[in-house]
């Protein structure tokens, strides 16, 4: 357990947040790095999970503002899906807090590997759907059920949830990818608030490290959005793949240094 926060640990998390924000902007999956570094630093898994939510909430609130200014928001659809996702996230968060440390770490490691495959596959670039946002009653019901389970996953793990939201929205709603991303940040932003409250009520948030992570994340996201080198995306994916393979192996106990 991390009993006191040193300047070194604060700067490490600040740098980790920067890397996570940068990677999230260019490839996705950076949140896994943030959470596992918090765990390796000595935080219990539940505290690392809750602390990571501070940065996630800040990141998505900023993104919501950007999409709102650009006029891409579909409040009706976003709210319809955010409500079941929020309910699911409360269930997932409570489950995450109750899980034994070793079981959570094993689940996290496996999920990291699955999401790594999705990151490399780039599902967000494989859907070219141009139909409108109006849904039939059947599709609405399917979407509500799907996003309830998306919320459970988001409350439990959070990392990589964007991939599942993109695929689900594209397949079920037929919404354009620009609107998909605006709805995605609205859903994540809303359910992260409720999820963070669950972790806070159970004393599972380290605010100092959470703020450091959020600041680093914001800087990293800004740098990533301005990173115009064509080969940068490929290099980021190489780094992300290496980091996730290393961290997954460490969480699974393949090695202990």
CSV table of C-alpha atoms in Angstrom, one decimal:
chain,number,residue,atom,x,y,z
A,1,UNK,CA,0.0,0.0,0.0
A,2,UNK,CA,1.3,3.5,-0.8
A,3,UNK,CA,1.2,5.1,2.6
A,4,UNK,CA,2.6,8.5,1.5
A,5,UNK,CA,2.9,10.3,-1.7
A,6,UNK,CA,6.4,11.4,-2.6
A,7,UNK,CA,7.4,13.9,-5.2
A,8,UNK,CA,8.8,11.0,-7.3
A,9,UNK,CA,5.5,9.1,-7.2
A,10,UNK,CA,3.5,12.3,-8.1
A,11,UNK,CA,5.8,13.0,-11.0
A,12,UNK,CA,5.6,9.4,-12.1
A,13,UNK,CA,1.8,9.4,-12.2
A,14,UNK,CA,1.9,12.8,-13.9
A,15,UNK,CA,4.1,11.3,-16.6
A,16,UNK,CA,2.0,8.2,-16.8
A,17,UNK,CA,-1.1,10.3,-17.3
A,18,UNK,CA,0.7,12.2,-20.1
A,19,UNK,CA,1.6,8.9,-21.8
A,20,UNK,CA,-1.9,7.6,-21.4
A,21,UNK,CA,-3.6,10.7,-22.8
A,22,UNK,CA,-1.2,10.7,-25.7
A,23,UNK,CA,-1.7,7.0,-26.5
A,24,UNK,CA,-5.5,7.3,-26.1
A,25,UNK,CA,-5.6,10.1,-28.7
A,26,UNK,CA,-3.6,8.2,-31.3
A,27,UNK,CA,-4.4,4.6,-30.7
A,28,UNK,CA,-6.6,3.9,-27.6
A,29,UNK,CA,-6.0,1.7,-24.6
A,30,UNK,CA,-3.8,4.2,-22.7
A,31,UNK,CA,-6.0,3.9,-19.5
A,32,UNK,CA,-4.7,0.4,-19.0
A,33,UNK,CA,-1.2,1.8,-18.6
A,34,UNK,CA,-2.4,4.4,-16.1
A,35,UNK,CA,-4.2,1.8,-13.9
A,36,UNK,CA,-1.5,-0.8,-13.9
A,37,UNK,CA,1.2,1.8,-13.0
A,38,UNK,CA,-0.9,2.8,-10.1
A,39,UNK,CA,-1.1,-0.8,-9.0
A,40,UNK,CA,2.6,-1.3,-9.5
A,41,UNK,CA,3.2,1.8,-7.4
A,42,UNK,CA,1.5,0.1,-4.5
A,43,UNK,CA,-2.1,1.1,-4.6
A,44,UNK,CA,-4.7,-1.6,-4.0
A,45,UNK,CA,-6.4,-2.5,-7.3
A,46,UNK,CA,-9.7,-1.0,-6.2
A,47,UNK,CA,-8.0,2.3,-5.3
A,48,UNK,CA,-6.1,2.3,-8.6
A,49,UNK,CA,-9.4,1.7,-10.4
A,50,UNK,CA,-11.2,4.5,-8.6
A,51,UNK,CA,-8.3,6.9,-8.9
A,52,UNK,CA,-8.1,6.4,-12.7
A,53,UNK,CA,-11.8,7.5,-12.9
A,54,UNK,CA,-10.8,11.1,-11.9
A,55,UNK,CA,-8.7,11.4,-15.1
A,56,UNK,CA,-11.4,9.6,-17.2
A,57,UNK,CA,-14.0,12.0,-16.0
A,58,UNK,CA,-11.9,15.1,-16.7
A,59,UNK,CA,-10.9,13.8,-20.1
A,60,UNK,CA,-14.5,13.2,-21.2
A,61,UNK,CA,-15.9,16.4,-19.8
A,62,UNK,CA,-13.4,18.3,-21.9
A,63,UNK,CA,-14.3,16.1,-25.0
A,64,UNK,CA,-18.1,16.7,-24.4
A,65,UNK,CA,-17.4,20.5,-24.5
A,66,UNK,CA,-15.5,20.2,-27.7
A,67,UNK,CA,-18.2,18.1,-29.5
A,68,UNK,CA,-20.9,20.4,-28.2
A,69,UNK,CA,-19.2,23.5,-29.7
A,70,UNK,CA,-18.9,21.6,-33.0
A,71,UNK,CA,-22.6,20.8,-33.0
A,72,UNK,CA,-22.2,17.0,-33.3
A,73,UNK,CA,-24.3,16.1,-30.2
A,74,UNK,CA,-27.4,13.9,-30.3
A,75,UNK,CA,-28.7,14.5,-26.7
A,76,UNK,CA,-31.7,12.3,-27.1
A,77,UNK,CA,-29.8,9.2,-28.2
A,78,UNK,CA,-26.9,9.9,-25.9
A,79,UNK,CA,-29.2,10.2,-22.8
A,80,UNK,CA,-31.2,7.2,-23.8
A,81,UNK,CA,-28.1,5.0,-23.8
A,82,UNK,CA,-26.3,6.8,-20.9
A,83,UNK,CA,-29.1,6.0,-18.4
A,84,UNK,CA,-28.8,2.1,-18.7
A,85,UNK,CA,-25.0,2.5,-18.9
A,86,UNK,CA,-25.0,4.5,-15.7
A,87,UNK,CA,-27.1,1.9,-13.9
A,88,UNK,CA,-24.8,-0.8,-15.2
A,89,UNK,CA,-21.7,1.1,-14.1
A,90,UNK,CA,-22.9,1.3,-10.5
A,91,UNK,CA,-23.3,-2.5,-10.5
A,92,UNK,CA,-19.9,-3.0,-12.1
A,93,UNK,CA,-18.2,-0.6,-9.7
A,94,UNK,CA,-19.6,-2.3,-6.6
A,95,UNK,CA,-18.5,-5.6,-8.1
A,96,UNK,CA,-15.0,-4.2,-8.7
A,97,UNK,CA,-14.6,-3.0,-5.1
A,98,UNK,CA,-15.7,-6.4,-3.8
A,99,UNK,CA,-13.3,-8.5,-5.9
A,100,UNK,CA,-10.2,-10.0,-4.3
A,101,UNK,CA,-7.0,-8.3,-5.4
A,102,UNK,CA,-5.6,-11.3,-7.3
A,103,UNK,CA,-8.8,-12.1,-9.1
A,104,UNK,CA,-9.2,-8.5,-10.3
A,105,UNK,CA,-5.6,-8.3,-11.5
A,106,UNK,CA,-6.1,-11.5,-13.5
A,107,UNK,CA,-9.3,-10.2,-15.0
A,108,UNK,CA,-7.6,-6.9,-15.8
A,109,UNK,CA,-4.6,-8.7,-17.5
A,110,UNK,CA,-6.9,-10.8,-19.7
A,111,UNK,CA,-9.1,-7.9,-20.7
A,112,UNK,CA,-5.9,-5.8,-21.6
A,113,UNK,CA,-4.9,-8.5,-24.0
A,114,UNK,CA,-8.4,-8.6,-25.6
A,115,UNK,CA,-8.5,-4.9,-26.0
A,116,UNK,CA,-5.0,-4.9,-27.4
A,117,UNK,CA,-6.3,-7.0,-30.3
A,118,UNK,CA,-9.2,-4.5,-30.8
A,119,UNK,CA,-6.7,-1.6,-30.8
A,120,UNK,CA,-4.7,-3.2,-33.5
A,121,UNK,CA,-7.8,-4.2,-35.5
A,122,UNK,CA,-9.1,-0.6,-35.3
A,123,UNK,CA,-12.9,-1.4,-35.4
A,124,UNK,CA,-13.7,2.3,-35.5
A,125,UNK,CA,-12.3,2.5,-39.0
A,126,UNK,CA,-14.2,-0.5,-40.3
A,127,UNK,CA,-17.7,0.8,-40.2
A,128,UNK,CA,-19.0,3.0,-43.0
A,129,UNK,CA,-22.6,3.3,-42.0
A,130,UNK,CA,-24.6,6.3,-43.2
A,131,UNK,CA,-28.1,5.7,-42.0
A,132,UNK,CA,-29.8,8.2,-39.7
A,133,UNK,CA,-30.1,8.3,-35.9
A,134,UNK,CA,-33.8,7.2,-35.7
A,135,UNK,CA,-34.2,3.7,-34.2
A,136,UNK,CA,-37.0,1.3,-34.4
A,137,UNK,CA,-38.5,0.2,-31.0
A,138,UNK,CA,-36.7,-3.2,-31.3
A,139,UNK,CA,-33.3,-1.5,-31.9
A,140,UNK,CA,-33.9,0.8,-29.0
A,141,UNK,CA,-34.6,-2.1,-26.7
A,142,UNK,CA,-31.4,-3.9,-28.0
A,143,UNK,CA,-29.4,-0.7,-27.6
A,144,UNK,CA,-30.6,-0.2,-24.0
A,145,UNK,CA,-29.8,-3.8,-23.0
A,146,UNK,CA,-26.4,-3.7,-24.7
A,147,UNK,CA,-25.4,-0.4,-23.0
A,148,UNK,CA,-26.5,-1.7,-19.6
A,149,UNK,CA,-23.8,-4.4,-20.0
A,150,UNK,CA,-21.4,-1.9,-21.5
A,151,UNK,CA,-21.9,0.1,-18.3
A,152,UNK,CA,-21.2,-2.9,-16.1
A,153,UNK,CA,-17.9,-3.4,-17.9
A,154,UNK,CA,-17.2,0.3,-17.7
A,155,UNK,CA,-17.8,0.3,-13.9
A,156,UNK,CA,-15.7,-2.9,-13.5
A,157,UNK,CA,-12.7,-2.2,-15.7
A,158,UNK,CA,-13.2,1.0,-17.7
A,159,UNK,CA,-10.2,0.6,-19.9
A,160,UNK,CA,-11.0,-0.2,-23.5
A,161,UNK,CA,-14.7,0.6,-23.1
A,162,UNK,CA,-14.5,3.1,-26.0
A,163,UNK,CA,-14.0,0.2,-28.4
A,164,UNK,CA,-17.1,-1.6,-27.3
A,165,UNK,CA,-19.1,1.6,-27.5
A,166,UNK,CA,-18.0,2.4,-31.0
A,167,UNK,CA,-18.7,-1.1,-32.3
A,168,UNK,CA,-22.1,-1.3,-30.5
A,169,UNK,CA,-23.3,2.2,-31.7
A,170,UNK,CA,-22.1,1.6,-35.2
A,171,UNK,CA,-23.8,-1.8,-35.5
A,172,UNK,CA,-27.0,-1.1,-33.6
A,173,UNK,CA,-27.8,2.5,-34.4
A,174,UNK,CA,-26.1,3.1,-37.8
A,175,UNK,CA,-24.9,6.5,-36.6
A,176,UNK,CA,-22.0,8.1,-38.4
A,177,UNK,CA,-18.6,7.8,-36.8
A,178,UNK,CA,-18.3,11.5,-35.9
A,179,UNK,CA,-21.6,11.3,-34.0
A,180,UNK,CA,-20.6,7.9,-32.5
A,181,UNK,CA,-17.6,9.5,-30.8
A,182,UNK,CA,-19.7,12.4,-29.5
A,183,UNK,CA,-22.2,10.0,-28.1
A,184,UNK,CA,-19.4,7.9,-26.7
A,185,UNK,CA,-17.9,10.7,-24.6
A,186,UNK,CA,-21.4,11.7,-23.3
A,187,UNK,CA,-22.1,8.1,-22.2
A,188,UNK,CA,-18.7,7.7,-20.6
A,189,UNK,CA,-18.8,11.1,-19.0
A,190,UNK,CA,-22.2,10.4,-17.4
A,191,UNK,CA,-21.6,6.9,-16.1
A,192,UNK,CA,-18.1,7.8,-14.9
A,193,UNK,CA,-19.6,10.3,-12.4
A,194,UNK,CA,-21.8,7.6,-10.8
A,195,UNK,CA,-19.0,5.1,-10.9
A,196,UNK,CA,-16.6,7.6,-9.3
A,197,UNK,CA,-19.2,8.3,-6.5
A,198,UNK,CA,-19.3,4.5,-5.7
A,199,UNK,CA,-15.5,4.4,-5.4
A,200,UNK,CA,-15.5,7.6,-3.3
A,201,UNK,CA,-18.2,6.3,-0.9
A,202,UNK,CA,-16.0,3.3,-0.3
A,203,UNK,CA,-12.8,5.3,0.2
A,204,UNK,CA,-11.2,3.9,-3.0
A,205,UNK,CA,-9.9,7.2,-4.6
A,206,UNK,CA,-6.5,8.8,-4.1
A,207,UNK,CA,-7.3,12.4,-5.0
A,208,UNK,CA,-3.7,13.7,-5.2
A,209,UNK,CA,-2.6,11.0,-7.7
A,210,UNK,CA,-6.0,11.2,-9.5
A,211,UNK,CA,-5.5,14.9,-10.1
A,212,UNK,CA,-1.9,14.3,-11.2
A,213,UNK,CA,-3.2,11.7,-13.6
A,214,UNK,CA,-5.8,14.0,-14.9
A,215,UNK,CA,-3.4,16.9,-15.5
A,216,UNK,CA,-1.0,14.6,-17.3
A,217,UNK,CA,-3.8,13.1,-19.3
A,218,UNK,CA,-5.0,16.5,-20.5
A,219,UNK,CA,-1.4,17.5,-21.6
A,220,UNK,CA,-0.9,14.1,-23.3
A,221,UNK,CA,-4.2,14.4,-25.1
A,222,UNK,CA,-3.3,17.9,-26.3
A,223,UNK,CA,0.1,16.7,-27.5
A,224,UNK,CA,-1.4,13.6,-29.2
A,225,UNK,CA,-4.0,15.7,-31.0
A,226,UNK,CA,-1.2,17.9,-32.4
A,227,UNK,CA,1.1,15.0,-33.3
A,228,UNK,CA,1.0,15.2,-37.1
A,229,UNK,CA,3.8,12.8,-38.0
A,230,UNK,CA,2.3,10.0,-40.2
A,231,UNK,CA,4.4,7.2,-38.7
A,232,UNK,CA,3.7,8.3,-35.1
A,233,UNK,CA,0.6,6.2,-34.9
A,234,UNK,CA,2.5,3.1,-35.9
A,235,UNK,CA,5.2,3.7,-33.3
A,236,UNK,CA,2.6,4.4,-30.6
A,237,UNK,CA,1.0,1.0,-31.3
A,238,UNK,CA,4.4,-0.7,-31.0
A,239,UNK,CA,4.9,0.9,-27.7
A,240,UNK,CA,1.4,0.2,-26.5
A,241,UNK,CA,1.6,-3.4,-27.6
A,242,UNK,CA,4.9,-3.9,-25.7
A,243,UNK,CA,3.7,-2.1,-22.6
A,244,UNK,CA,0.4,-4.1,-22.4
A,245,UNK,CA,2.2,-7.5,-23.0
A,246,UNK,CA,4.7,-6.6,-20.3
A,247,UNK,CA,2.0,-5.4,-17.8
A,248,UNK,CA,-0.3,-8.3,-18.5
A,249,UNK,CA,2.5,-10.8,-17.8
A,250,UNK,CA,3.4,-8.9,-14.6
A,251,UNK,CA,-0.3,-8.9,-13.4
A,252,UNK,CA,-0.6,-12.7,-14.2
A,253,UNK,CA,2.6,-13.3,-12.1
A,254,UNK,CA,4.8,-14.5,-15.0
A,255,UNK,CA,7.5,-12.4,-13.4
A,256,UNK,CA,7.7,-10.3,-10.2
A,257,UNK,CA,10.3,-7.6,-10.8
